[in-house]
mmCIF file of C-alpha atoms and ligand atoms in Angstrom:
data_model
loop_
_atom_site.group_PDB
_atom_site.id
_atom_site.type_symbol
_atom_site.label_atom_id
_atom_site.label_comp_id
_atom_site.label_asym_id
_atom_site.label_seq_id
_atom_site.Cartn_x
_atom_site.Cartn_y
_atom_site.Cartn_z
ATOM 1 C CA MET A 1 180.511 237.197 -3.811
ATOM 2 C CA ASP A 2 177.624 239.245 -5.146
ATOM 3 C CA ASP A 3 174.545 238.522 -2.976
ATOM 4 C CA LEU A 4 172.341 237.609 -5.925
ATOM 5 C CA LYS A 5 174.947 235.021 -6.997
ATOM 6 C CA LEU A 6 174.851 233.620 -3.470
ATOM 7 C CA VAL A 7 171.067 233.302 -3.850
ATOM 8 C CA ASP A 8 171.788 231.144 -6.928
ATOM 9 C CA VAL A 9 174.270 229.051 -4.977
ATOM 10 C CA TYR A 10 171.586 228.352 -2.345
ATOM 11 C CA VAL A 11 168.944 227.599 -4.975
ATOM 12 C CA ASP A 12 171.348 225.044 -6.482
ATOM 13 C CA GLU A 13 172.070 223.561 -3.072
ATOM 14 C CA TYR A 14 168.389 223.420 -2.059
ATOM 15 C CA LEU A 15 167.406 221.759 -5.342
ATOM 16 C CA ARG A 16 170.164 219.172 -5.310
ATOM 17 C CA ASP A 17 168.976 215.780 -6.486
ATOM 18 C CA GLU A 18 169.654 213.060 -3.945
ATOM 19 C CA SER A 19 167.452 210.407 -5.504
ATOM 20 C CA GLY A 20 169.365 209.394 -8.594
ATOM 21 C CA HIS A 21 166.152 209.554 -10.666
ATOM 22 C CA THR A 22 167.256 210.515 -14.156
ATOM 23 C CA ALA A 23 163.910 212.207 -14.896
ATOM 24 C CA LEU A 24 164.085 214.345 -11.760
ATOM 25 C CA ARG A 25 167.655 215.321 -12.540
ATOM 26 C CA SER A 26 166.703 216.316 -16.098
ATOM 27 C CA MET A 27 163.745 218.349 -14.841
ATOM 28 C CA LEU A 28 165.939 220.122 -12.294
ATOM 29 C CA ASN A 29 168.386 220.924 -15.100
ATOM 30 C CA ILE A 30 165.573 222.614 -17.045
ATOM 31 C CA ILE A 31 164.439 224.479 -13.931
ATOM 32 C CA ASN A 32 167.972 225.754 -13.290
ATOM 33 C CA ALA A 33 168.579 226.675 -16.925
ATOM 34 C CA THR A 34 165.386 228.743 -17.170
ATOM 35 C CA GLY A 35 166.267 231.067 -14.303
ATOM 36 C CA GLY A 36 164.656 234.483 -14.712
ATOM 37 C CA LYS A 37 165.612 237.979 -13.582
ATOM 38 C CA LYS A 38 165.288 237.072 -9.887
ATOM 39 C CA VAL A 39 163.392 240.266 -9.137
ATOM 40 C CA ARG A 40 161.848 238.855 -5.950
ATOM 41 C CA PRO A 41 165.169 237.974 -4.269
ATOM 42 C CA MET A 42 166.531 241.340 -5.476
ATOM 43 C CA VAL A 43 163.698 243.098 -3.667
ATOM 44 C CA LEU A 44 164.204 240.962 -0.537
ATOM 45 C CA LEU A 45 167.953 241.663 -0.447
ATOM 46 C CA LEU A 46 167.387 245.395 -0.826
ATOM 47 C CA ALA A 47 164.661 245.514 1.839
ATOM 48 C CA GLY A 48 167.091 243.688 4.135
ATOM 49 C CA ARG A 49 169.610 246.498 3.831
ATOM 50 C CA PHE A 50 167.372 248.998 5.592
ATOM 51 C CA GLY A 51 167.572 247.261 8.985
ATOM 52 C CA PRO A 52 170.146 247.596 11.801
ATOM 53 C CA ARG A 53 171.057 243.892 11.623
ATOM 54 C CA TRP A 54 172.551 244.290 8.144
ATOM 55 C CA PRO A 55 175.239 243.042 7.330
ATOM 56 C CA GLU A 56 175.171 240.276 9.997
ATOM 57 C CA CYS A 57 171.971 238.949 8.425
ATOM 58 C CA ARG A 58 173.416 239.044 4.894
ATOM 59 C CA GLU A 59 173.919 235.309 4.394
ATOM 60 C CA ARG A 60 170.523 234.524 5.865
ATOM 61 C CA LEU A 61 168.887 237.023 3.511
ATOM 62 C CA CYS A 62 170.408 235.108 0.591
ATOM 63 C CA LYS A 63 168.946 231.851 1.933
ATOM 64 C CA MET A 64 165.522 233.436 2.322
ATOM 65 C CA GLY A 65 165.884 234.975 -1.168
ATOM 66 C CA ALA A 66 166.497 231.467 -2.504
ATOM 67 C CA ALA A 67 163.323 230.201 -0.784
ATOM 68 C CA VAL A 68 161.269 233.054 -2.276
ATOM 69 C CA GLU A 69 162.663 232.431 -5.762
ATOM 70 C CA MET A 70 161.879 228.729 -5.411
ATOM 71 C CA ILE A 71 158.251 229.491 -4.526
ATOM 72 C CA HIS A 72 158.073 231.537 -7.707
ATOM 73 C CA THR A 73 159.656 228.657 -9.676
ATOM 74 C CA ALA A 74 157.237 226.064 -8.250
ATOM 75 C CA SER A 75 154.284 228.323 -9.025
ATOM 76 C CA LEU A 76 155.379 228.708 -12.661
ATOM 77 C CA ILE A 77 155.867 224.960 -13.101
ATOM 78 C CA HIS A 78 152.285 224.462 -11.931
ATOM 79 C CA ASP A 79 151.006 227.470 -13.893
ATOM 80 C CA ASP A 80 152.493 226.063 -17.101
ATOM 81 C CA ILE A 81 150.598 222.815 -16.499
ATOM 82 C CA VAL A 82 147.313 224.681 -16.050
ATOM 83 C CA ASP A 83 147.992 226.900 -19.094
ATOM 84 C CA ASP A 84 149.329 223.967 -21.131
ATOM 85 C CA SER A 85 152.244 226.243 -22.048
ATOM 86 C CA PRO A 86 154.850 224.811 -24.387
ATOM 87 C CA MET A 87 157.473 227.494 -23.709
ATOM 88 C CA ARG A 88 158.677 229.750 -20.925
ATOM 89 C CA ARG A 89 161.613 232.137 -21.132
ATOM 90 C CA LYS A 90 162.289 230.845 -24.642
ATOM 91 C CA ARG A 91 162.720 227.247 -23.448
ATOM 92 C CA ARG A 92 160.506 224.194 -23.322
ATOM 93 C CA THR A 93 158.496 223.969 -20.108
ATOM 94 C CA VAL A 94 158.828 221.018 -17.757
ATOM 95 C CA GLN A 95 155.245 220.005 -18.550
ATOM 96 C CA SER A 96 155.771 220.027 -22.324
ATOM 97 C CA LYS A 97 158.980 218.021 -22.108
ATOM 98 C CA PHE A 98 158.156 215.547 -19.362
ATOM 99 C CA GLY A 99 154.355 215.549 -19.239
ATOM 100 C CA LYS A 100 151.909 217.032 -16.765
ATOM 101 C CA GLU A 101 152.255 214.312 -14.139
ATOM 102 C CA MET A 102 156.016 214.713 -13.900
ATOM 103 C CA ALA A 103 155.633 218.499 -13.817
ATOM 104 C CA VAL A 104 153.202 218.281 -10.871
ATOM 105 C CA TYR A 105 155.769 216.164 -9.015
ATOM 106 C CA ALA A 106 158.584 218.564 -9.924
ATOM 107 C CA GLY A 107 156.599 221.517 -8.500
ATOM 108 C CA ASP A 108 155.806 219.512 -5.370
ATOM 109 C CA PHE A 109 159.470 218.549 -5.031
ATOM 110 C CA VAL A 110 160.533 222.210 -5.149
ATOM 111 C CA LEU A 111 157.931 223.072 -2.489
ATOM 112 C CA SER A 112 159.057 220.217 -0.248
ATOM 113 C CA ARG A 113 162.667 221.433 -0.397
ATOM 114 C CA ILE A 114 161.563 224.940 0.613
ATOM 115 C CA VAL A 115 159.766 223.559 3.655
ATOM 116 C CA TYR A 116 162.790 221.396 4.562
ATOM 117 C CA TYR A 117 165.319 224.227 4.363
ATOM 118 C CA LEU A 118 163.116 226.713 6.192
ATOM 119 C CA PHE A 119 162.826 224.214 9.053
ATOM 120 C CA LYS A 120 166.541 223.562 8.875
ATOM 121 C CA GLU A 121 167.188 227.280 9.231
ATOM 122 C CA ALA A 122 164.596 227.402 12.046
ATOM 123 C CA SER A 123 162.825 230.171 10.168
ATOM 124 C CA ILE A 124 159.454 229.712 11.824
ATOM 125 C CA GLU A 125 158.196 233.234 11.150
ATOM 126 C CA VAL A 126 159.397 233.264 7.552
ATOM 127 C CA GLY A 127 157.908 229.795 7.090
ATOM 128 C CA MET A 128 154.525 230.933 8.413
ATOM 129 C CA LEU A 129 154.604 234.052 6.252
ATOM 130 C CA LEU A 130 155.534 232.123 3.105
ATOM 131 C CA ALA A 131 152.877 229.479 3.759
ATOM 132 C CA LYS A 132 150.293 232.261 4.010
ATOM 133 C CA THR A 133 151.706 233.791 0.810
ATOM 134 C CA VAL A 134 151.337 230.533 -1.118
ATOM 135 C CA GLU A 135 147.777 230.436 0.250
ATOM 136 C CA SER A 136 147.175 233.932 -1.237
ATOM 137 C CA MET A 137 148.704 232.811 -4.529
ATOM 138 C CA CYS A 138 146.270 229.901 -4.598
ATOM 139 C CA TYR A 139 143.358 232.277 -3.869
ATOM 140 C CA GLY A 140 144.496 234.494 -6.762
ATOM 141 C CA GLU A 141 144.663 231.553 -9.148
ATOM 142 C CA ILE A 142 141.375 230.064 -7.924
ATOM 143 C CA GLY A 143 139.728 233.493 -8.257
ATOM 144 C CA GLN A 144 141.045 233.868 -11.793
ATOM 145 C CA TYR A 145 140.036 230.347 -12.804
ATOM 146 C CA ALA A 146 136.564 230.726 -11.306
ATOM 147 C CA ARG A 147 136.031 233.814 -13.513
ATOM 148 C CA LEU A 148 137.339 232.272 -16.737
ATOM 149 C CA TYR A 149 135.287 233.384 -19.791
ATOM 150 C CA ASP A 150 133.154 235.555 -17.478
ATOM 151 C CA THR A 151 132.645 238.998 -19.051
ATOM 152 C CA GLU A 152 131.011 240.133 -15.796
ATOM 153 C CA THR A 153 134.378 239.887 -14.003
ATOM 154 C CA THR A 154 134.847 243.218 -12.240
ATOM 155 C CA ILE A 155 138.028 245.261 -12.104
ATOM 156 C CA GLU A 156 137.972 244.627 -8.325
ATOM 157 C CA ASP A 157 137.917 240.840 -8.940
ATOM 158 C CA TYR A 158 140.849 241.186 -11.309
ATOM 159 C CA LEU A 159 142.858 243.352 -8.895
ATOM 160 C CA SER A 160 142.195 240.975 -6.033
ATOM 161 C CA ASN A 161 143.364 238.044 -8.192
ATOM 162 C CA ILE A 162 146.578 239.741 -9.270
ATOM 163 C CA PHE A 163 147.254 240.747 -5.683
ATOM 164 C CA GLY A 164 147.084 237.068 -4.738
ATOM 165 C CA LYS A 165 148.905 235.531 -7.675
ATOM 166 C CA THR A 166 151.717 238.092 -7.940
ATOM 167 C CA ALA A 167 151.776 241.037 -5.526
ATOM 168 C CA SER A 168 151.555 238.881 -2.381
ATOM 169 C CA LEU A 169 154.990 237.326 -3.043
ATOM 170 C CA PHE A 170 156.569 240.767 -3.537
ATOM 171 C CA VAL A 171 154.991 241.920 -0.259
ATOM 172 C CA ALA A 172 156.409 238.806 1.429
ATOM 173 C CA ALA A 173 159.874 239.431 -0.064
ATOM 174 C CA CYS A 174 159.893 242.933 1.426
ATOM 175 C CA ALA A 175 158.464 241.746 4.753
ATOM 176 C CA ILE A 176 161.141 239.034 5.073
ATOM 177 C CA GLY A 177 163.967 241.456 4.250
ATOM 178 C CA ALA A 178 162.617 243.892 6.833
ATOM 179 C CA MET A 179 162.034 241.190 9.452
ATOM 180 C CA GLU A 180 165.438 239.514 9.102
ATOM 181 C CA SER A 181 167.321 242.801 9.258
ATOM 182 C CA GLY A 182 165.337 244.146 12.227
ATOM 183 C CA CYS A 183 163.615 247.113 10.557
ATOM 184 C CA SER A 184 161.180 249.168 12.646
ATOM 185 C CA GLU A 185 157.491 248.420 12.124
ATOM 186 C CA LYS A 186 157.164 251.730 10.274
ATOM 187 C CA THR A 187 159.973 250.947 7.798
ATOM 188 C CA SER A 188 158.661 247.423 7.367
ATOM 189 C CA MET A 189 155.198 248.763 6.532
ATOM 190 C CA ILE A 190 156.614 251.193 3.959
ATOM 191 C CA LEU A 191 158.658 248.400 2.368
ATOM 192 C CA ARG A 192 155.656 246.062 2.253
ATOM 193 C CA GLN A 193 153.640 248.779 0.517
ATOM 194 C CA VAL A 194 156.467 249.331 -1.975
ATOM 195 C CA GLY A 195 156.444 245.560 -2.610
ATOM 196 C CA GLU A 196 152.708 245.643 -3.203
ATOM 197 C CA HIS A 197 152.991 248.432 -5.798
ATOM 198 C CA ILE A 198 155.863 246.614 -7.527
ATOM 199 C CA GLY A 199 153.791 243.414 -7.595
ATOM 200 C CA TYR A 200 150.728 245.099 -9.079
ATOM 201 C CA LEU A 201 152.687 246.929 -11.755
ATOM 202 C CA PHE A 202 154.602 243.749 -12.571
ATOM 203 C CA GLN A 203 151.439 241.743 -13.301
ATOM 204 C CA LEU A 204 149.615 244.652 -14.984
ATOM 205 C CA ARG A 205 152.555 245.077 -17.349
ATOM 206 C CA ASP A 206 152.792 241.349 -17.994
ATOM 207 C CA ASP A 207 149.082 241.287 -18.862
ATOM 208 C CA LEU A 208 149.336 244.435 -20.989
ATOM 209 C CA LEU A 209 152.271 243.029 -22.968
ATOM 210 C CA ASN A 210 150.112 240.058 -23.906
ATOM 211 C CA ILE A 211 147.929 242.577 -25.743
ATOM 212 C CA THR A 212 150.397 245.128 -27.077
ATOM 213 C CA SER A 213 153.381 243.001 -27.974
ATOM 214 C CA SER A 214 152.790 242.098 -31.627
ATOM 215 C CA SER A 215 155.211 239.182 -31.711
ATOM 216 C CA GLY A 216 153.824 237.649 -28.526
ATOM 217 C CA ARG A 217 155.962 237.323 -25.438
ATOM 218 C CA GLU A 218 157.645 234.478 -23.605
ATOM 219 C CA GLY A 219 156.277 232.142 -26.241
ATOM 220 C CA LYS A 220 152.729 233.311 -25.450
ATOM 221 C CA PRO A 221 150.895 234.454 -28.593
ATOM 222 C CA VAL A 222 149.347 237.886 -28.584
ATOM 223 C CA HIS A 223 145.806 237.944 -27.046
ATOM 224 C CA CYS A 224 146.453 234.509 -25.604
ATOM 225 C CA ASP A 225 144.919 235.582 -22.244
ATOM 226 C CA LEU A 226 141.756 236.786 -23.982
ATOM 227 C CA ILE A 227 141.469 233.660 -26.119
ATOM 228 C CA ASN A 228 141.948 231.513 -23.015
ATOM 229 C CA GLY A 229 139.225 233.406 -21.160
ATOM 230 C CA THR A 230 141.332 235.486 -18.758
ATOM 231 C CA TYR A 231 140.108 239.061 -19.028
ATOM 232 C CA THR A 232 142.787 241.483 -17.920
ATOM 233 C CA MET A 233 142.663 245.220 -17.211
ATOM 234 C CA PRO A 234 142.503 246.666 -20.789
ATOM 235 C CA ILE A 235 139.752 244.188 -21.724
ATOM 236 C CA LEU A 236 137.771 244.740 -18.518
ATOM 237 C CA HIS A 237 137.982 248.488 -19.060
ATOM 238 C CA ALA A 238 136.831 248.126 -22.690
ATOM 239 C CA LEU A 239 133.939 245.884 -21.639
ATOM 240 C CA ARG A 240 132.604 248.771 -19.558
ATOM 241 C CA HIS A 241 132.924 251.249 -22.440
ATOM 242 C CA PRO A 242 130.151 251.879 -25.044
ATOM 243 C CA SER A 243 132.128 249.644 -27.445
ATOM 244 C CA GLY A 244 131.909 246.856 -24.841
ATOM 245 C CA GLY A 245 128.934 245.300 -26.653
ATOM 246 C CA ARG A 246 131.038 244.661 -29.759
ATOM 247 C CA LEU A 247 133.844 243.251 -27.628
ATOM 248 C CA ARG A 248 131.362 240.858 -25.968
ATOM 249 C CA GLU A 249 130.360 239.622 -29.449
ATOM 250 C CA VAL A 250 134.004 239.104 -30.404
ATOM 251 C CA ILE A 251 134.593 237.211 -27.148
ATOM 252 C CA HIS A 252 131.515 235.119 -27.803
ATOM 253 C CA THR A 253 132.768 234.208 -31.299
ATOM 254 C CA ILE A 254 136.183 233.293 -29.925
ATOM 255 C CA GLY A 255 134.477 231.188 -27.236
ATOM 256 C CA SER A 256 132.577 229.220 -29.879
ATOM 257 C CA GLY A 257 135.905 227.543 -30.709
ATOM 258 C CA THR A 258 135.154 227.360 -34.449
ATOM 259 C CA LEU A 259 137.796 229.844 -35.530
ATOM 260 C CA VAL A 260 140.794 229.210 -37.711
ATOM 261 C CA LEU A 261 144.035 231.141 -37.275
ATOM 262 C CA ARG A 262 143.114 233.653 -40.015
ATOM 263 C CA ASP A 263 139.855 234.522 -38.211
ATOM 264 C CA ILE A 264 141.758 235.078 -34.989
ATOM 265 C CA GLU A 265 144.207 237.375 -36.798
ATOM 266 C CA LYS A 266 141.284 239.401 -38.192
ATOM 267 C CA MET A 267 139.718 239.502 -34.749
ATOM 268 C CA GLY A 268 143.048 240.740 -33.407
ATOM 269 C CA GLU A 269 142.665 243.843 -35.587
ATOM 270 C CA GLU A 270 139.122 244.388 -34.377
ATOM 271 C CA ILE A 271 140.121 243.895 -30.737
ATOM 272 C CA GLN A 272 142.855 246.464 -31.287
ATOM 273 C CA ASP A 273 140.288 248.954 -32.697
ATOM 274 C CA ILE A 274 137.984 248.399 -29.726
ATOM 275 C CA LEU A 275 140.873 248.823 -27.293
ATOM 276 C CA ASN A 276 141.882 252.025 -29.080
ATOM 277 C CA SER A 277 138.401 253.539 -28.978
ATOM 278 C CA SER A 278 137.853 252.575 -25.329
ATOM 279 C CA ARG A 279 141.356 253.718 -24.349
ATOM 280 C CA GLY A 280 141.799 250.419 -22.488
ATOM 281 C CA ILE A 281 145.540 250.407 -23.076
ATOM 282 C CA GLU A 282 146.079 254.025 -21.988
ATOM 283 C CA PHE A 283 143.920 253.421 -18.907
ATOM 284 C CA THR A 284 146.075 250.401 -17.946
ATOM 285 C CA ARG A 285 149.279 252.352 -18.597
ATOM 286 C CA GLU A 286 148.032 255.117 -16.289
ATOM 287 C CA ILE A 287 147.375 252.609 -13.507
ATOM 288 C CA ILE A 288 150.835 251.092 -13.960
ATOM 289 C CA HIS A 289 152.361 254.571 -13.885
ATOM 290 C CA ASN A 290 150.404 255.383 -10.687
ATOM 291 C CA HIS A 291 151.765 252.285 -8.960
ATOM 292 C CA ALA A 292 155.323 253.226 -9.958
ATOM 293 C CA GLN A 293 154.721 256.785 -8.754
ATOM 294 C CA GLN A 294 153.314 255.659 -5.405
ATOM 295 C CA ALA A 295 156.236 253.275 -4.906
ATOM 296 C CA LYS A 296 158.651 256.163 -5.601
ATOM 297 C CA GLU A 297 156.857 258.442 -3.135
ATOM 298 C CA LEU A 298 157.037 255.774 -0.428
ATOM 299 C CA LEU A 299 160.727 255.208 -1.153
ATOM 300 C CA GLU A 300 161.358 258.931 -0.745
ATOM 301 C CA THR A 301 160.364 258.590 2.921
ATOM 302 C CA LEU A 302 163.261 256.129 3.430
ATOM 303 C CA PRO A 303 166.920 257.164 3.842
ATOM 304 C CA LYS A 304 168.540 258.370 0.641
ATOM 305 C CA GLY A 305 171.445 256.289 -0.660
ATOM 306 C CA PRO A 306 172.418 253.310 -2.818
ATOM 307 C CA VAL A 307 169.801 250.971 -1.302
ATOM 308 C CA ARG A 308 166.945 253.335 -2.070
ATOM 309 C CA GLN A 309 168.472 253.857 -5.516
ATOM 310 C CA GLY A 310 168.528 250.067 -5.926
ATOM 311 C CA PHE A 311 164.754 249.985 -5.510
ATOM 312 C CA LEU A 312 164.364 252.850 -7.997
ATOM 313 C CA ASP A 313 166.542 250.913 -10.464
ATOM 314 C CA ILE A 314 164.261 247.872 -10.095
ATOM 315 C CA LEU A 315 161.257 250.069 -10.830
ATOM 316 C CA GLU A 316 163.018 251.390 -13.913
ATOM 317 C CA LEU A 317 163.939 247.861 -15.014
ATOM 318 C CA LEU A 318 160.346 246.701 -14.683
ATOM 319 C CA MET A 319 158.858 249.755 -16.388
ATOM 320 C CA GLY A 320 161.265 249.491 -19.316
ATOM 321 C CA ASP A 321 161.138 245.740 -19.764
HETATM 322 C C1 LIG B 401 151.772 233.296 -13.747
HETATM 323 O O1 LIG B 401 150.750 234.149 -14.145
HETATM 324 C C2 LIG B 401 151.413 232.626 -12.449
HETATM 325 C C3 LIG B 401 151.517 233.165 -11.214
HETATM 326 C C4 LIG B 401 152.026 234.534 -11.036
HETATM 327 C C5 LIG B 401 151.139 232.445 -9.974
HETATM 328 C C6 LIG B 401 150.810 230.974 -10.094
HETATM 329 C C7 LIG B 401 150.357 230.453 -8.760
HETATM 330 C C8 LIG B 401 149.986 229.195 -8.500
HETATM 331 C C9 LIG B 401 150.010 228.131 -9.542
HETATM 332 C C10 LIG B 401 149.508 228.830 -7.105
HETATM 333 C C11 LIG B 401 150.650 228.667 -6.133
HETATM 334 C C12 LIG B 401 151.366 227.406 -6.365
HETATM 335 C C13 LIG B 401 152.618 227.099 -5.900
HETATM 336 C C14 LIG B 401 153.202 225.773 -6.239
HETATM 337 C C15 LIG B 401 153.439 228.016 -5.084
HETATM 338 P P1 LIG B 401 150.284 234.275 -15.643
HETATM 339 O O2 LIG B 401 149.744 232.964 -16.106
HETATM 340 O O3 LIG B 401 149.386 235.437 -15.724
HETATM 341 O O4 LIG B 401 151.631 234.667 -16.344
HETATM 342 P P2 LIG B 401 152.529 233.937 -17.406
HETATM 343 O O5 LIG B 401 152.291 234.710 -18.640
HETATM 344 O O6 LIG B 401 153.930 234.111 -16.893
HETATM 345 O O7 LIG B 401 152.123 232.504 -17.502
HETATM 346 MG MG1 LIG B 402 150.443 231.512 -17.185
#
């Protein structure tokens, strides 16, 4: 069986309902049906092919890939509560269908199953690493929330937040693959750095698409981050440009909460003009491109072959998405 399919089999097994609660079962059905691209387990499985213990560790890598994917799932369930998101991956979110309380419990349930199965597998090191990763994810979210509607947010603040909320789990995925397959410290370090670049470019692109994608993405309307007070790279860059003063005024008007949809649409055009004159979008694209480039250069130091190509394919997938 394809390893990524085996990851799915373990996710299903780890999230099995044993309680008989109809609500929990229905929520787990939503969670299973809204499965994403599984980029994190993909990265973990590939990292695990660089070590001398592959293929003996193959099955275990799939189990660890399932745990990593479940952390991602739990984090999105909770993120949708915080964002009050009605939709994710073109489907209703757990919070919109079952209410915020139930969604908190569903996220907690997923986390509890991760802890249980990591103990069951006696994965002490992986467990410690993933606990620290969830800690970083919390720091990223707390950092972002603490800076909501703050036009003084620095680019460093933003980068540190996206490291926590997104890149840290990609670093962990690479570290676990390397650890389980017995990679040398040098290879493990290279893989962790590759994971970090992938994580940064992933979040930078996600944030950029919220600005450039005219139809909105994943059910999130265009400029939704800006309207909700999360200032991402193109906006932070524009705020530091001579046209930043005008952008501050626009942000202030949005913050007053007195706008109707038509005003927001008009503002969208003005925001676009400001972003064009400050080159905020090009600047962000350059940073994304630099992360992809650095990841490629690091990968070139690893043995050539299908595994390295697999990483390059992931980069391509993420850059083209
Ligand atoms: C989505 O970002 C959210 C994350 C990448 C991380 C969320 C992390 C937590 C809630 C803390 C950790 C919690 C657990 C349960 C592990 P986004 O809102 O920018 O993207 P979106 O457009 O996909 O919503
Ligand atoms: Mg969100």
